[in-house]
Amino acid sequence: MATVAEMPRETQTFTTVRTPDAAPRPVKVRGENVNVFYGAKQALFGVTIDIPEKAVTAFIGPSGCGKSTFLRCLNRMNDTIVGARVEGKITLDNRDIYDTDLDVVELRARVGMVFQKPNPFPKSIFENVAYGPRIHGLARSKTDLEEIVVSSLQRASLYNEVKDRLHEPGTGLSGGQQQRLCIARAIAVSPDVILMDEPCSALDPIATAKVEELIDELRTNYTIIIVTHSMQQAARVSQRTAFFHLGVLVEEGPTDHIFTNPIEKRTQDYITGRFG
Amino acid sequence: MIGYAFLLILAFSAVAYFVGRSTGSRFVATAGGKVHSLPGYHGAFVALWVGLPALLLLLLWVSFQGSAIDRMLLASLPETLTAGKSASEIDLIVSEIKNVAAGRMFSQPSADIVTVAERLQGWHAIADWAMIVVAACLMIVGLVLSRRLLSPRFRARNVVERIISGLMIGCSVIAILTTLGIIVSLIYEAAAFFRMVPFTEFLFGLRWEPQIALRPDQVAGQGAFGAIPVFVGTLLISFIALLVSVPIGLFTAIYLVEFADERVRAVVKPVLEILAGIPTVVFGFFAILVVAPAVRDFSNVLGLAASPNSALAAGLVMGIMIIPFVSSLSDDAMKAVPRSMRDGSLALGATPAETMTKVILPAALPGIVGGILLAASRAIGETMIVAMAAGLIASLTINPLDSVTTVTVQIVTLLTGDTEFDSPKTLAAFALGLVLFLVTLTLNIIALQIVRRYREQYD
Ligand SMILES: Nc1ncnc2c1ncn2[C@@H]1O[C@H](COP(=O)(O)OP(=O)(O)OP(=O)(O)O)[C@@H](O)[C@H]1O
Ligand SMILES: [Mg+2]
């Protein structure tokens, strides 16, 4: 059987099986019929999804299915990739983020991102966290800035580990600490949404547990979207799960529902480890 | 003759290779899987044992044949030719004999000379043939001996590897020895200079007038060897050059790395490479014909007096010359900053310019500084442009509109024309060369150290 991606475009159908929450949350981010192309190659096919506010949404799916691609649409990081093109509509709080008079710089301040590999700047821990507030002029004074840095580090549950060495290089921390530093850096500009692309894939189990715990805490204040290859992680941290396959959003619904009785055959196969 | 000898060695080695390889194949056919090395390695082993010693012999032979025959010639000169002659006159006779032997005759040589020349020709022929015969014998011995070593369990593969790595070591040793040789000769000549002129006078003296009389009847100055004006001139011109090249080169690199799109890059990069490929002589006459007059006219407009070969003109052109150098090294340094740094900054809502100034430039700074130091050492050592466009008179000034001279220019002028290798005038060139060498060496070492330390940070 030909996969959807291999079929001629006119005949492709991108039906997504959707299961709503029992108690629906307000929508924060909405994607409508999103297509993404890298040059001539199409990576996403008509993705439509509502992402609820102040909850963790997990994107799962086999490698190369377009999870990162969709995530990068949400803060327009695809703009920085030569040849990438996004079609369709994505809204944040009902505003089209691809609107021409929307400032991409402001968008990215509201939609933070944490990458797969921790990428602290080669600056001190303090400077890493202060970077965002500085460029956006969020702190009026030096004490303001210090306050922001300390509270961000506290929210990222890193403060106690680094409070004596705020002025040492951020690159000198352990991998897990570096990743939490990157989360603190993202929090420091007080975003609404935090995107995380496999934030634990470079971490050991203990550091992973810490980051997961952190994600669970952050959920009360932020809308979080996390891409993960670990089914257990998705089950542990997320409230909703979206399953992608070959550039198509196959199924999305409450996490316990997706993991206990998925409707789509492909979802079933994936979470039971039959492919991917 | 030497060409034939090389061909012979090549042919012999090829034959040896096939002999070795067929022996190897026979091992494979008879002993099967127990053979240690592939037939090709057996072949290479034999070929190396045949070719290398012969090649070495050839090199030694060629380097010593000339002097050996010269000595024999001197010893065999008939009394009639040498009687009552001084050493230099005998030298003249010897070179005449050599000319006659080589068929270059300007006048009818005397009978004595003709006989000696014929004898010399005979010796040369004998020596050439002897070389070929000895080489051939050596190769045959090599072939026989190395074939005897071959056996199914013989580790030809490892041995060939060792010989090859030995060859590579040999090559790098040659490079190192050459460098050492140059340094030693520099130091030797400079030491001779410092026996005539005190070290402190050279380093701290404020007057540089090296044009002293070589012969008693020449009219010339007393001579003064205080190199400070020359150093200051060099630094002035290099400084102007860096003032031009660092901003332009750096901004070009920033533009190319962060802001230019693919099409612009496809044009600008090759153009910069063309700039880097222009011979410095061409830059030199560009300086004389275009920049120097322009500088003079411009300063006239401002009411300033500029000398025809001003430091400014030479420095500007030298700066243009090293732009590609600065830009390509900064380009490399910025490209070496991982993309994840850039993404991290952009994802925080920084603009590309903020990302550049706050993240990429600081991270690339060590590499950029290293590149600038390398460019500086280039500027200090640059010769052609300043030889053409800078002055000859060493005046102690930092006015860029004045004419100054540089270390390299002085070396060129001291060593061209009437020279004598025991006068301080000539030897001063070596002292200057030594200083130049030490300065550029230090700059290069510091620069490479910086660049290296910074590379380690990300890999
Ligand atoms: N910069 C790019 N240029 C061209 N094609 C790309 C680019 N990035 C991704 N793709 C392609 O788009 C498709 C989706 O890639 P994406 O990175 O979104 O997958 P993913 O689901 O995140 O995979 P993984 O789990 O391995 O990270 C893949 O087929 C990939 O080859
Ligand atoms: Mg991915």
PDB file of C-alpha atoms in Angstrom, chain A residues 75 77 80-81 105 108-109 111-113 115 119-123 131 135-136 185-186 189, chain B residues 262 339-351 354-355 358-359 362-363 457-458:
ATOM      1  CA  ASN A  75       7.971  30.110  16.529  1.00  0.00           C
ATOM      2  CA  MET A  77      12.302  29.141  13.239  1.00  0.00           C
ATOM      3  CA  THR A  80      15.944  30.624   9.211  1.00  0.00           C
ATOM      4  CA  ILE A  81      16.154  27.495   7.040  1.00  0.00           C
ATOM      5  CA  VAL A 105      11.153  38.949  17.108  1.00  0.00           C
ATOM      6  CA  ARG A 108       9.827  34.409  19.476  1.00  0.00           C
ATOM      7  CA  ALA A 109       9.874  36.263  22.747  1.00  0.00           C
ATOM      8  CA  VAL A 111       7.151  31.388  22.158  1.00  0.00           C
ATOM      9  CA  GLY A 112      10.376  30.135  23.724  1.00  0.00           C
ATOM     10  CA  MET A 113      12.267  27.114  22.533  1.00  0.00           C
ATOM     11  CA  PHE A 115      16.604  22.428  21.800  1.00  0.00           C
ATOM     12  CA  ASN A 119      23.133  25.014  23.765  1.00  0.00           C
ATOM     13  CA  PRO A 120      24.164  27.500  26.434  1.00  0.00           C
ATOM     14  CA  PHE A 121      26.076  30.485  25.084  1.00  0.00           C
ATOM     15  CA  PRO A 122      29.768  30.579  25.926  1.00  0.00           C
ATOM     16  CA  LYS A 123      29.047  33.158  28.609  1.00  0.00           C
ATOM     17  CA  TYR A 131      20.535  37.525  27.569  1.00  0.00           C
ATOM     18  CA  ILE A 135      17.782  42.325  24.361  1.00  0.00           C
ATOM     19  CA  HIS A 136      14.082  42.841  25.040  1.00  0.00           C
ATOM     20  CA  ARG A 185      17.000  31.189  29.642  1.00  0.00           C
ATOM     21  CA  ALA A 186      13.740  30.621  27.791  1.00  0.00           C
ATOM     22  CA  VAL A 189      11.728  36.445  28.728  1.00  0.00           C
TER      23      VAL A 189
ATOM     24  CA  GLU B 262      23.274  32.496  -1.586  1.00  0.00           C
ATOM     25  CA  ARG B 339      24.622  26.739  14.464  1.00  0.00           C
ATOM     26  CA  SER B 340      22.928  25.853  17.732  1.00  0.00           C
ATOM     27  CA  MET B 341      24.305  29.067  19.298  1.00  0.00           C
ATOM     28  CA  ARG B 342      22.735  31.083  16.549  1.00  0.00           C
ATOM     29  CA  ASP B 343      19.445  29.217  16.761  1.00  0.00           C
ATOM     30  CA  GLY B 344      19.398  29.582  20.519  1.00  0.00           C
ATOM     31  CA  SER B 345      19.747  33.327  20.242  1.00  0.00           C
ATOM     32  CA  LEU B 346      17.225  33.705  17.419  1.00  0.00           C
ATOM     33  CA  ALA B 347      14.724  31.546  19.297  1.00  0.00           C
ATOM     34  CA  LEU B 348      14.955  33.947  22.206  1.00  0.00           C
ATOM     35  CA  GLY B 349      13.762  36.691  19.918  1.00  0.00           C
ATOM     36  CA  ALA B 350      17.091  38.287  19.086  1.00  0.00           C
ATOM     37  CA  THR B 351      17.449  39.898  15.683  1.00  0.00           C
ATOM     38  CA  GLU B 354      21.934  41.185  17.891  1.00  0.00           C
ATOM     39  CA  THR B 355      22.784  37.538  17.448  1.00  0.00           C
ATOM     40  CA  LYS B 358      26.172  39.427  21.212  1.00  0.00           C
ATOM     41  CA  VAL B 359      26.712  35.754  20.485  1.00  0.00           C
ATOM     42  CA  PRO B 362      32.198  37.097  21.067  1.00  0.00           C
ATOM     43  CA  ALA B 363      32.380  33.379  20.468  1.00  0.00           C
ATOM     44  CA  GLN B 457      36.235  24.783  22.691  1.00  0.00           C
ATOM     45  CA  TYR B 458      33.642  23.434  20.282  1.00  0.00           C
TER      46      TYR B 458
END
